[in-house]
CSV table of C-alpha atoms in Angstrom, one decimal:
chain,number,residue,atom,x,y,z
A,23,MET,CA,54.7,-59.3,10.7
A,24,SER,CA,52.3,-57.1,12.7
A,25,LEU,CA,53.7,-54.0,14.4
A,26,LEU,CA,50.6,-52.7,16.1
A,27,LYS,CA,47.8,-55.1,17.3
A,28,VAL,CA,44.4,-53.8,18.7
A,29,GLN,CA,42.7,-56.7,20.3
A,30,ASN,CA,38.8,-56.5,21.2
A,31,VAL,CA,39.2,-53.1,22.6
A,32,SER,CA,36.0,-51.4,24.5
A,33,LYS,CA,35.8,-48.1,25.7
A,34,SER,CA,32.5,-46.3,27.2
A,35,PHE,CA,32.0,-43.0,28.5
A,36,GLY,CA,29.1,-43.7,31.0
A,37,SER,CA,26.4,-45.3,29.3
A,38,LEU,CA,27.8,-44.4,25.6
A,39,LYS,CA,30.0,-47.3,24.1
A,40,VAL,CA,32.2,-45.3,21.7
A,41,THR,CA,34.6,-48.4,21.1
A,42,ASN,CA,33.1,-51.8,21.0
A,43,ASP,CA,35.2,-55.1,20.8
A,44,LEU,CA,37.4,-53.5,18.2
A,45,SER,CA,40.3,-55.3,16.6
A,46,PHE,CA,43.0,-54.9,13.9
A,47,GLU,CA,46.6,-54.9,13.1
A,48,LEU,CA,49.2,-52.7,11.3
A,49,LYS,CA,51.9,-54.7,9.5
A,50,ARG,CA,55.5,-53.0,9.2
A,51,GLY,CA,55.9,-50.3,6.6
A,52,GLU,CA,52.0,-50.7,6.1
A,53,ALA,CA,49.8,-47.5,5.9
A,54,ILE,CA,46.0,-48.1,6.4
A,55,GLY,CA,43.2,-45.8,6.3
A,56,ILE,CA,40.2,-45.4,8.9
A,57,LEU,CA,36.9,-44.4,7.6
A,58,GLY,CA,33.6,-43.7,9.3
A,59,PRO,CA,30.9,-41.2,10.0
A,60,ASN,CA,31.2,-38.4,12.7
A,61,GLY,CA,30.7,-39.9,16.1
A,62,ALA,CA,32.0,-43.7,14.7
A,63,GLY,CA,34.8,-43.4,17.3
A,64,LYS,CA,37.7,-42.7,15.1
A,65,THR,CA,39.5,-40.2,17.3
A,66,THR,CA,38.8,-42.2,20.5
A,67,LEU,CA,40.5,-45.1,18.7
A,68,PHE,CA,43.4,-42.8,18.0
A,69,ASN,CA,43.7,-41.6,22.1
A,70,LEU,CA,43.5,-45.3,22.7
A,71,ILE,CA,46.4,-46.0,21.0
A,72,SER,CA,48.1,-43.0,21.9
A,73,GLY,CA,47.4,-43.4,25.6
A,74,ASP,CA,45.5,-40.2,26.4
A,75,ILE,CA,42.9,-42.4,27.4
A,76,THR,CA,42.6,-46.3,28.7
A,77,PRO,CA,40.4,-48.8,27.4
A,78,ASP,CA,37.5,-50.5,29.5
A,79,SER,CA,38.6,-54.3,28.2
A,80,GLY,CA,40.9,-55.5,25.4
A,81,GLU,CA,44.6,-55.0,24.5
A,82,ILE,CA,46.8,-53.0,22.7
A,83,LEU,CA,50.3,-54.4,21.7
A,84,PHE,CA,53.4,-53.1,19.9
A,85,ASN,CA,56.0,-55.5,18.8
A,86,ASP,CA,53.8,-58.3,20.7
A,87,LYS,CA,54.1,-56.3,24.0
A,88,SER,CA,51.4,-54.8,25.9
A,89,ILE,CA,51.7,-51.0,25.7
A,90,LEU,CA,48.5,-50.3,28.3
A,91,ALA,CA,50.8,-49.7,31.3
A,92,LEU,CA,52.9,-47.0,29.2
A,93,SER,CA,51.7,-43.3,29.7
A,94,SER,CA,51.4,-41.1,26.4
A,95,SER,CA,54.8,-39.8,26.7
A,96,ASP,CA,56.3,-43.2,27.2
A,97,ARG,CA,54.4,-44.3,24.2
A,98,CYS,CA,55.7,-41.3,22.5
A,99,VAL,CA,59.4,-42.6,23.2
A,100,ALA,CA,58.6,-45.9,22.3
A,101,GLY,CA,57.6,-45.2,18.6
A,102,PHE,CA,54.2,-43.7,18.4
A,103,GLY,CA,53.6,-40.2,16.7
A,104,ARG,CA,50.7,-38.3,16.4
A,105,THR,CA,49.1,-35.5,14.9
A,106,TYR,CA,45.6,-33.6,15.9
A,107,GLN,CA,42.6,-32.8,13.9
A,108,ILE,CA,43.1,-29.0,15.0
A,109,PRO,CA,46.5,-27.9,15.0
A,110,GLN,CA,48.1,-27.4,18.4
A,111,PRO,CA,51.3,-25.5,17.8
A,112,PHE,CA,53.0,-23.5,20.7
A,113,GLU,CA,52.1,-20.3,19.0
A,114,GLY,CA,54.5,-17.8,20.9
A,115,MET,CA,57.6,-19.9,19.9
A,116,SER,CA,59.1,-20.3,16.6
A,117,VAL,CA,58.5,-23.2,14.1
A,118,PHE,CA,62.0,-24.7,15.0
A,119,GLU,CA,61.4,-24.5,19.0
A,120,ASN,CA,58.1,-26.2,18.2
A,121,VAL,CA,59.6,-29.3,16.4
A,122,LEU,CA,63.0,-29.0,18.6
A,123,VAL,CA,60.6,-29.8,21.5
A,124,GLY,CA,59.6,-33.1,19.9
A,125,ALA,CA,63.2,-33.9,19.1
A,126,VAL,CA,64.3,-33.2,22.7
A,127,TYR,CA,61.4,-35.2,24.4
A,128,GLY,CA,60.8,-38.0,22.3
A,129,ASN,CA,64.4,-39.0,21.8
A,130,ASN,CA,67.3,-39.4,24.2
A,131,TYR,CA,69.4,-37.1,22.3
A,132,SER,CA,71.9,-34.5,23.3
A,133,GLU,CA,71.1,-30.9,22.3
A,134,LYS,CA,73.2,-30.8,19.4
A,135,GLU,CA,71.4,-34.0,18.2
A,136,ALA,CA,68.2,-32.9,18.9
A,137,GLU,CA,69.0,-29.6,16.8
A,138,GLU,CA,70.0,-31.4,13.9
A,139,LEU,CA,67.0,-33.7,13.8
A,140,ALA,CA,64.7,-30.9,14.1
A,141,LEU,CA,66.5,-28.8,10.9
A,142,TYR,CA,66.2,-32.4,9.1
A,143,VAL,CA,62.4,-32.6,10.0
A,144,LEU,CA,61.8,-28.9,9.0
A,145,GLU,CA,63.5,-29.7,5.4
A,146,GLN,CA,61.6,-32.5,5.2
A,147,THR,CA,58.2,-31.1,5.7
A,148,GLY,CA,59.0,-27.9,3.6
A,149,LEU,CA,59.1,-25.8,6.7
A,150,ILE,CA,63.1,-24.8,6.8
A,151,ASP,CA,62.4,-21.2,5.4
A,152,LYS,CA,59.7,-20.6,8.3
A,153,ALA,CA,62.2,-22.0,11.0
A,154,GLU,CA,62.6,-18.6,12.7
A,155,ALA,CA,58.5,-17.3,11.8
A,156,LEU,CA,56.3,-17.6,15.2
A,157,ALA,CA,54.1,-20.7,14.9
A,158,GLY,CA,51.0,-18.4,15.6
A,159,THR,CA,51.6,-16.7,12.0
A,160,LEU,CA,51.7,-19.7,10.0
A,161,SER,CA,48.8,-20.3,7.2
A,162,LEU,CA,46.7,-23.4,7.9
A,163,LEU,CA,48.6,-25.6,5.2
A,164,GLU,CA,52.1,-24.5,7.3
A,165,ARG,CA,50.2,-25.4,10.5
A,166,LYS,CA,49.0,-28.7,9.2
A,167,ARG,CA,52.9,-29.5,8.4
A,168,LEU,CA,54.1,-28.0,11.6
A,169,GLU,CA,51.9,-30.4,13.2
A,170,LEU,CA,53.3,-33.3,11.2
A,171,ALA,CA,56.8,-32.0,11.5
A,172,LYS,CA,56.3,-32.1,15.4
A,173,ALA,CA,55.2,-35.8,15.0
A,174,LEU,CA,58.0,-36.7,12.8
A,175,SER,CA,60.7,-35.2,15.3
A,176,THR,CA,59.9,-37.9,17.7
A,177,GLN,CA,60.9,-40.4,15.0
A,178,PRO,CA,57.8,-42.6,15.1
A,179,LYS,CA,57.8,-46.2,14.1
A,180,VAL,CA,53.8,-45.3,13.6
A,181,LEU,CA,52.5,-42.2,12.7
A,182,LEU,CA,48.8,-41.3,13.5
A,183,LEU,CA,47.3,-38.8,11.3
A,184,ASP,CA,44.0,-37.4,12.3
A,185,GLU,CA,42.1,-35.6,9.3
A,186,ILE,CA,45.5,-33.7,8.7
A,187,ALA,CA,44.1,-32.5,5.3
A,188,GLY,CA,41.0,-31.2,6.4
A,189,GLY,CA,40.3,-27.7,5.7
A,190,LEU,CA,42.9,-27.5,2.7
A,191,THR,CA,42.6,-26.5,-1.1
A,192,GLU,CA,43.0,-29.2,-3.6
A,193,GLN,CA,46.5,-28.3,-4.3
A,194,GLU,CA,47.6,-28.3,-0.8
A,195,VAL,CA,45.8,-31.7,-0.2
A,196,PHE,CA,47.9,-32.9,-3.2
A,197,GLU,CA,51.4,-31.3,-1.7
A,198,LEU,CA,50.3,-33.3,1.5
A,199,ILE,CA,49.8,-36.5,0.0
A,200,GLU,CA,53.3,-36.3,-1.7
A,201,LEU,CA,54.9,-35.6,1.7
A,202,ILE,CA,53.1,-38.5,3.4
A,203,LYS,CA,53.9,-40.8,0.3
A,204,ASP,CA,57.6,-39.7,1.4
A,205,ILE,CA,57.3,-40.3,5.1
A,206,ARG,CA,56.1,-44.1,4.0
A,207,LYS,CA,59.3,-44.3,1.6
A,208,ALA,CA,61.3,-43.7,5.2
A,209,GLY,CA,59.7,-47.0,6.6
A,210,VAL,CA,57.1,-45.2,8.8
A,211,SER,CA,53.9,-47.2,9.2
A,212,ILE,CA,50.8,-45.0,9.2
A,213,ILE,CA,47.1,-44.8,10.5
A,214,TRP,CA,45.4,-42.3,8.7
A,215,ILE,CA,41.8,-41.1,9.7
A,216,GLU,CA,40.4,-39.1,6.7
A,217,HIS,CA,37.3,-37.6,5.3
A,218,ILE,CA,39.2,-36.6,2.2
A,219,VAL,CA,38.8,-40.0,0.7
A,220,HIS,CA,40.9,-39.6,-2.3
A,221,ALA,CA,43.6,-38.6,-0.3
A,222,LEU,CA,43.6,-41.8,1.6
A,223,LEU,CA,43.2,-43.7,-1.7
A,224,SER,CA,46.4,-42.1,-3.0
A,225,VAL,CA,48.5,-43.6,-0.3
A,226,VAL,CA,47.1,-46.6,2.1
A,227,ASP,CA,47.4,-50.2,1.3
A,228,ARG,CA,44.1,-51.2,3.3
A,229,LEU,CA,41.0,-49.4,4.5
A,230,ILE,CA,39.0,-50.4,7.8
A,231,ALA,CA,35.6,-48.7,8.0
A,232,ILE,CA,33.9,-48.5,11.5
A,233,ASN,CA,30.6,-47.2,12.7
A,234,PHE,CA,29.6,-46.8,16.4
A,235,GLY,CA,32.9,-47.8,17.6
A,236,GLU,CA,32.5,-51.1,15.8
A,237,LEU,CA,34.4,-52.7,12.7
A,238,LEU,CA,32.2,-52.3,9.7
A,239,ILE,CA,34.5,-54.0,7.1
A,240,GLU,CA,38.2,-53.8,6.3
A,241,GLY,CA,40.1,-55.0,3.1
A,242,THR,CA,41.9,-53.2,-0.2
A,243,PRO,CA,40.4,-49.5,-0.8
A,244,GLU,CA,38.5,-50.8,-3.9
A,245,ASP,CA,36.7,-53.7,-2.0
A,246,VAL,CA,35.6,-51.4,0.9
A,247,MET,CA,34.6,-48.3,-1.2
A,248,ASN,CA,32.5,-50.9,-3.1
A,249,SER,CA,31.0,-52.7,-0.1
A,250,SER,CA,27.3,-52.2,0.3
A,251,GLU,CA,28.4,-51.4,3.9
A,252,VAL,CA,30.3,-48.4,3.1
A,253,LYS,CA,27.7,-47.0,0.9
A,254,GLU,CA,25.1,-47.3,3.2
A,255,VAL,CA,26.6,-46.2,6.3
A,256,TYR,CA,29.4,-43.7,5.5
A,257,MET,CA,28.1,-42.5,2.3
A,258,GLY,CA,24.3,-42.6,3.0
A,259,ILE,CA,23.7,-44.8,-0.2
A,260,GLU,CA,21.3,-47.4,0.2
């Protein structure tokens, strides 16, 4: 059964059409990867799903109900968590306080319940030893983990990952992959935008390639990566 449906969604900024009649579905427990060159409309797609921007046309359904009228904060409470390509911690707050914000505002929890959830998520993401450190002092990998922890603290049903592996070393990417696999095992459905293709291939069930805001091809990772469309548009191979 589909958890999320994006149906014929289009979005333009002035004369520039960044998403054009795009449709796909995300099943419960599934992880899908989004491929595409820079400027293909990948992050705009996430902005449309998370409610940061509104489509010009089309529909977005969550549990078969439209979410277009919901604000980004309401979508967070409904079950959407998101990371951003550039980590955006509250640098003057501790790591624990950063995660506590999500635990409080993403759930109808008491203070004690929110604190317990924040500690659990810090343990889950390998940041428990950094709980009292200021977020502004973290390394890049730690910032990426904190970005993920903030998203997980809202207890999402759908997790949107925007190039979370970018800028990391190979070892750090491997550590991140293992963490995301654990998140999948917990039942969270994932949509992952990533340029580090081997990371995607280690996690996702299905790949979707887009270009100029349009669906190029979707299918199994093997079929998509071997397709002439992806080789030509994404890899520059004719």
